[in-house]
Amino acid sequence: MTTSNRILLGVNIDHVATLRQARGTRYPDPVKAALDAEEAGADGITVHLREDRRHIQERDVLLLKDVLQTRMNFEMGVTEEMMVFAERIRPAHICLVPETRQELTTEGGLDVAGQEARIKAAVERLSKIGSEVSLFIDADERQIQASRRVGAPAIELHTGRYADATTPTEVADELQRIIDGVNCGLNEGLIVNAGHGLHYHNVEAVAAIKGINELNIGHALVAHALFVGFKGAVAEMKALILAAAKH
Ligand SMILES: CC(=O)[C@@H](O)[C@H](O)COP(=O)(O)O
Ligand SMILES: NCC(=O)COP(=O)(O)O
């Protein structure tokens, strides 16, 4: 069980691609954003190749595979098309996420407990290509224990409900749920990551949870980058989470 204060920042560049796709242009290029993020201290780059290709495209993933100095965390739905693509690019990390076409964003965690055989088969298949597989789940004991049973070495706890909480009580309850989830994951022997909806104003409490390995953050970074530049946005976030993790 790791209880060190070291915490990693995974920079999700999906929404750089969102801006590009909005006009069908060649810019802004998420590959450039990834390289800038690495220079500014990102420990890894996260991309979600959605089934509907609303932001990241295959071209982005293929280029990133060649140019990243850090490592790619490839988020994907559990579909045969994505399995085949992942086998082709062999990313260092793969995060299995739930996906529906109509959703605005990833609304909840993967139901691992409800489909253990299917997820176990996917984890086994993707582990064979040398990728570390994590499961994007809610901070729920049932899902965490199922994640361990299907053989995933890592989980990423969905922090969306915490990020969306409005009242102090709600925020405290959601934060406690994440803390309990982290402890449960560590007790199960899992690497515990977290992400979704994290922002400069809400990230410190999550970064301060002992034992979290990595935070994946995207939308807030891209939004802030409009005003301070991508490198500045990443460097600011990295400084914030490192300082919070030290306390
Ligand atoms: C799984 C997840 O949380 C990320 O992929 C992130 O949310 C990307 O943004 P969209 O959900 O808006 O595609
Ligand atoms: N898995 C979460 C992620 O990569 C980033 O989510 P968000 O910060 O864009 O909400």
Short mmCIF file of C-alpha atoms and ligand atoms in Angstrom, two decimals:
data_model
loop_
_atom_site.label_atom_id
_atom_site.label_comp_id
_atom_site.label_asym_id
_atom_site.label_seq_id
_atom_site.Cartn_x
_atom_site.Cartn_y
_atom_site.Cartn_z
CA MET A 1 0.00 0.00 0.00
CA THR A 2 1.42 3.36 -1.03
CA THR A 3 0.89 6.32 1.26
CA SER A 4 3.56 8.62 -0.18
CA ASN A 5 2.76 12.24 -1.02
CA ARG A 6 3.99 11.92 -4.60
CA ILE A 7 1.20 12.74 -7.02
CA LEU A 8 1.19 12.74 -10.81
CA LEU A 9 -0.66 15.00 -13.23
CA GLY A 10 -2.17 13.43 -16.34
CA VAL A 11 -3.19 16.15 -18.79
CA ASN A 12 -6.27 15.36 -20.86
CA ILE A 13 -6.10 17.15 -24.23
CA ASP A 14 -9.53 16.09 -25.58
CA HIS A 15 -10.96 19.58 -25.52
CA VAL A 16 -8.16 21.08 -27.56
CA ALA A 17 -9.50 18.75 -30.23
CA THR A 18 -13.06 19.85 -29.44
CA LEU A 19 -12.17 23.37 -30.58
CA ARG A 20 -10.56 22.06 -33.76
CA GLN A 21 -13.52 19.82 -34.58
CA ALA A 22 -15.95 22.70 -34.08
CA ARG A 23 -14.72 24.22 -37.36
CA GLY A 24 -13.12 21.24 -39.08
CA THR A 25 -9.79 23.07 -39.14
CA ARG A 26 -6.24 21.78 -38.60
CA TYR A 27 -5.82 23.91 -35.50
CA PRO A 28 -5.51 23.92 -32.56
CA ASP A 29 -3.49 20.74 -32.68
CA PRO A 30 -3.82 18.52 -29.59
CA VAL A 31 -0.40 17.07 -30.38
CA LYS A 32 1.19 20.49 -29.88
CA ALA A 33 -0.80 20.86 -26.66
CA ALA A 34 0.54 17.51 -25.46
CA LEU A 35 4.14 18.55 -26.10
CA ASP A 36 3.60 21.88 -24.36
CA ALA A 37 1.98 20.07 -21.44
CA GLU A 38 4.97 17.79 -21.10
CA GLU A 39 7.32 20.79 -21.08
CA ALA A 40 5.21 22.37 -18.36
CA GLY A 41 5.39 19.31 -16.11
CA ALA A 42 2.67 16.88 -17.18
CA ASP A 43 3.52 13.34 -16.13
CA GLY A 44 1.36 11.80 -18.82
CA ILE A 45 -1.11 12.64 -21.57
CA THR A 46 -4.70 11.38 -21.56
CA VAL A 47 -6.87 11.08 -24.65
CA HIS A 48 -10.35 9.65 -25.04
CA LEU A 49 -11.04 8.34 -28.53
CA ARG A 50 -14.81 8.41 -28.43
CA GLU A 51 -16.90 6.18 -30.64
CA ASP A 52 -18.49 9.28 -32.21
CA ARG A 53 -15.06 10.96 -32.71
CA ARG A 54 -16.40 14.23 -31.35
CA HIS A 55 -12.90 15.39 -30.36
CA ILE A 56 -9.83 13.14 -30.52
CA GLN A 57 -9.24 11.38 -33.86
CA GLU A 58 -7.17 8.28 -34.70
CA ARG A 59 -4.59 10.58 -36.32
CA ASP A 60 -3.98 12.31 -32.98
CA VAL A 61 -3.43 9.07 -31.15
CA LEU A 62 -1.06 7.71 -33.79
CA LEU A 63 1.05 10.88 -33.80
CA LEU A 64 1.10 11.07 -30.01
CA LYS A 65 2.31 7.50 -29.84
CA ASP A 66 5.42 8.58 -31.80
CA VAL A 67 6.18 11.90 -30.14
CA LEU A 68 5.29 11.67 -26.44
CA GLN A 69 8.21 11.82 -24.04
CA THR A 70 6.05 10.75 -21.12
CA ARG A 71 3.31 8.15 -21.56
CA MET A 72 -0.12 7.90 -23.06
CA ASN A 73 -3.23 7.09 -21.05
CA PHE A 74 -5.71 5.92 -23.68
CA GLU A 75 -9.34 6.11 -22.60
CA MET A 76 -11.70 3.86 -24.50
CA GLY A 77 -15.10 2.24 -24.40
CA VAL A 78 -15.19 -1.54 -24.20
CA THR A 79 -15.93 -2.23 -27.86
CA GLU A 80 -14.30 -4.55 -30.37
CA GLU A 81 -13.32 -1.58 -32.58
CA MET A 82 -11.46 0.06 -29.70
CA MET A 83 -9.86 -3.19 -28.56
CA VAL A 84 -8.39 -3.70 -32.02
CA PHE A 85 -7.14 -0.09 -32.17
CA ALA A 86 -5.55 -0.37 -28.72
CA GLU A 87 -3.81 -3.57 -29.76
CA ARG A 88 -2.37 -1.67 -32.70
CA ILE A 89 -1.00 1.28 -30.72
CA ARG A 90 -0.15 -0.48 -27.43
CA PRO A 91 -0.44 2.53 -25.11
CA ALA A 92 1.40 2.48 -21.77
CA HIS A 93 -1.91 2.90 -19.94
CA ILE A 94 -5.46 2.14 -20.95
CA CYS A 95 -8.48 3.34 -19.01
CA LEU A 96 -11.77 1.58 -19.75
CA VAL A 97 -14.66 4.02 -19.55
CA PRO A 98 -18.42 3.81 -20.03
CA GLU A 99 -19.65 5.60 -23.12
CA THR A 100 -22.98 6.59 -24.60
CA ARG A 101 -23.43 8.66 -27.72
CA GLN A 102 -25.94 11.11 -26.33
CA GLU A 103 -24.03 12.05 -23.18
CA LEU A 104 -22.51 15.51 -22.83
CA THR A 105 -19.58 13.98 -20.96
CA THR A 106 -18.77 10.76 -19.09
CA GLU A 107 -21.62 10.86 -16.63
CA GLY A 108 -20.79 7.99 -14.31
CA GLY A 109 -18.40 5.15 -13.75
CA LEU A 110 -18.13 1.83 -15.54
CA ASP A 111 -20.42 -0.84 -14.10
CA VAL A 112 -17.72 -3.44 -13.47
CA ALA A 113 -19.75 -5.37 -10.89
CA GLY A 114 -22.62 -5.77 -13.33
CA GLN A 115 -20.50 -7.20 -16.15
CA GLU A 116 -17.51 -8.87 -14.53
CA ALA A 117 -16.95 -11.53 -17.19
CA ARG A 118 -16.91 -9.00 -20.04
CA ILE A 119 -14.57 -6.59 -18.25
CA LYS A 120 -12.30 -9.41 -17.09
CA ALA A 121 -11.91 -10.60 -20.69
CA ALA A 122 -11.09 -7.05 -21.84
CA VAL A 123 -8.55 -6.53 -19.02
CA GLU A 124 -6.87 -9.84 -19.83
CA ARG A 125 -6.72 -9.07 -23.54
CA LEU A 126 -5.31 -5.56 -23.06
CA SER A 127 -2.84 -6.64 -20.38
CA LYS A 128 -1.33 -9.02 -22.94
CA ILE A 129 -0.15 -6.07 -25.05
CA GLY A 130 1.74 -4.70 -22.04
CA SER A 131 -0.66 -1.89 -21.13
CA GLU A 132 -1.51 -1.11 -17.52
CA VAL A 133 -5.30 -1.24 -17.48
CA SER A 134 -7.38 0.93 -15.20
CA LEU A 135 -11.14 1.09 -14.78
CA PHE A 136 -12.97 4.41 -14.56
CA ILE A 137 -15.46 3.78 -11.77
CA ASP A 138 -17.52 5.53 -9.14
CA ALA A 139 -16.06 5.58 -5.63
CA ASP A 140 -18.24 2.66 -4.64
CA GLU A 141 -16.94 -0.31 -2.61
CA ARG A 142 -18.83 -2.81 -4.79
CA GLN A 143 -17.25 -1.48 -7.99
CA ILE A 144 -13.80 -1.24 -6.42
CA GLN A 145 -13.88 -4.83 -5.19
CA ALA A 146 -15.15 -6.00 -8.59
CA SER A 147 -12.26 -4.13 -10.24
CA ARG A 148 -9.80 -6.10 -8.17
CA ARG A 149 -11.59 -9.37 -9.00
CA VAL A 150 -11.41 -8.76 -12.76
CA GLY A 151 -7.64 -8.31 -12.49
CA ALA A 152 -7.23 -4.60 -13.21
CA PRO A 153 -4.11 -3.25 -11.50
CA ALA A 154 -5.54 0.28 -11.32
CA ILE A 155 -8.76 2.26 -10.96
CA GLU A 156 -9.64 5.88 -11.68
CA LEU A 157 -12.31 7.25 -9.36
CA HIS A 158 -14.87 9.50 -11.09
CA THR A 159 -14.77 12.84 -9.28
CA GLY A 160 -17.64 14.40 -11.26
CA ARG A 161 -20.17 14.34 -8.42
CA TYR A 162 -17.66 16.06 -6.12
CA ALA A 163 -16.93 18.67 -8.80
CA ASP A 164 -20.63 19.32 -9.38
CA ALA A 165 -21.55 19.54 -5.68
CA THR A 166 -22.85 22.97 -4.71
CA THR A 167 -23.56 23.13 -0.97
CA PRO A 168 -20.77 22.74 1.64
CA THR A 169 -22.47 19.59 2.97
CA GLU A 170 -22.71 18.07 -0.46
CA VAL A 171 -19.06 18.91 -1.18
CA ALA A 172 -17.96 17.38 2.14
CA ASP A 173 -20.04 14.23 1.55
CA GLU A 174 -18.71 13.75 -1.97
CA LEU A 175 -15.13 14.35 -0.85
CA GLN A 176 -15.57 11.78 1.91
CA ARG A 177 -16.88 9.30 -0.65
CA ILE A 178 -13.69 9.78 -2.67
CA ILE A 179 -11.49 9.43 0.44
CA ASP A 180 -13.29 6.20 1.36
CA GLY A 181 -12.91 5.00 -2.23
CA VAL A 182 -9.18 5.70 -2.24
CA ASN A 183 -8.71 3.80 1.03
CA CYS A 184 -10.83 0.92 -0.20
CA GLY A 185 -8.82 0.75 -3.45
CA LEU A 186 -5.50 0.81 -1.60
CA ASN A 187 -6.72 -1.94 0.74
CA GLU A 188 -7.61 -4.02 -2.32
CA GLY A 189 -4.02 -3.53 -3.55
CA LEU A 190 -4.98 -1.27 -6.46
CA ILE A 191 -3.27 1.80 -7.88
CA VAL A 192 -5.79 4.60 -7.36
CA ASN A 193 -6.12 7.52 -9.76
CA ALA A 194 -8.93 10.10 -9.91
CA GLY A 195 -10.37 12.60 -12.30
CA HIS A 196 -13.25 14.35 -14.03
CA GLY A 197 -14.41 17.89 -13.48
CA LEU A 198 -11.40 18.80 -11.36
CA HIS A 199 -10.61 22.51 -11.45
CA TYR A 200 -8.22 25.00 -9.87
CA HIS A 201 -10.81 25.81 -7.19
CA ASN A 202 -11.61 22.23 -6.17
CA VAL A 203 -8.50 20.16 -6.86
CA GLU A 204 -6.53 20.73 -3.67
CA ALA A 205 -8.75 18.68 -1.37
CA VAL A 206 -8.52 15.72 -3.74
CA ALA A 207 -4.76 16.08 -4.28
CA ALA A 208 -4.33 16.09 -0.49
CA ILE A 209 -5.83 12.58 -0.13
CA LYS A 210 -2.98 10.28 0.83
CA GLY A 211 -2.33 7.46 -1.57
CA ILE A 212 -3.73 8.92 -4.79
CA ASN A 213 -1.32 8.14 -7.60
CA GLU A 214 -2.48 10.45 -10.39
CA LEU A 215 -5.09 13.07 -11.21
CA ASN A 216 -6.35 13.31 -14.78
CA ILE A 217 -7.48 16.81 -15.64
CA GLY A 218 -8.52 18.29 -18.97
CA HIS A 219 -11.49 20.59 -19.45
CA ALA A 220 -10.44 23.12 -16.79
CA LEU A 221 -6.88 23.24 -18.12
CA VAL A 222 -7.98 23.91 -21.69
CA ALA A 223 -10.39 26.61 -20.52
CA HIS A 224 -7.72 28.34 -18.40
CA ALA A 225 -5.20 28.03 -21.24
CA LEU A 226 -7.28 30.49 -23.28
CA PHE A 227 -6.16 33.19 -20.87
CA VAL A 228 -2.70 32.09 -19.71
CA GLY A 229 -1.49 29.74 -22.45
CA PHE A 230 -1.35 25.94 -22.27
CA LYS A 231 2.04 25.72 -20.59
CA GLY A 232 1.01 28.26 -17.97
CA ALA A 233 -2.25 26.45 -17.27
CA VAL A 234 -0.51 23.11 -16.79
CA ALA A 235 2.31 24.56 -14.68
CA GLU A 236 -0.21 26.30 -12.40
CA MET A 237 -2.18 23.09 -11.89
CA LYS A 238 0.93 21.03 -11.29
CA ALA A 239 2.18 23.49 -8.64
CA LEU A 240 -1.24 23.46 -6.95
CA ILE A 241 -1.49 19.69 -6.69
CA LEU A 242 2.11 19.21 -5.56
CA ALA A 243 1.66 21.80 -2.82
CA ALA A 244 -1.63 20.25 -1.71
CA ALA A 245 -0.15 16.75 -1.64
CA LYS A 246 2.71 17.91 0.63
CA HIS A 247 0.39 18.92 3.49
C1 LIG B 1 -13.53 9.66 -19.18
C2 LIG B 1 -13.38 11.09 -18.94
O1 LIG B 1 -13.76 11.56 -17.91
C3 LIG B 1 -12.69 11.94 -19.95
O2 LIG B 1 -12.69 11.31 -21.16
C4 LIG B 1 -13.14 13.34 -20.11
O3 LIG B 1 -14.31 13.58 -19.49
C5 LIG B 1 -13.16 13.80 -21.56
O4 LIG B 1 -14.14 14.66 -21.87
P1 LIG B 1 -15.59 14.27 -22.47
O5 LIG B 1 -16.25 13.37 -21.47
O6 LIG B 1 -16.25 15.59 -22.57
O7 LIG B 1 -15.39 13.56 -23.78
N1 LIG B 2 -10.65 10.82 -16.81
C1 LIG B 2 -10.88 12.19 -16.53
C2 LIG B 2 -10.13 13.04 -17.46
O1 LIG B 2 -9.32 12.57 -18.21
C3 LIG B 2 -10.32 14.51 -17.45
O2 LIG B 2 -11.64 14.90 -17.25
P1 LIG B 2 -12.01 16.47 -17.34
O3 LIG B 2 -11.01 17.21 -16.49
O4 LIG B 2 -11.90 16.87 -18.76
O5 LIG B 2 -13.40 16.55 -16.79
#
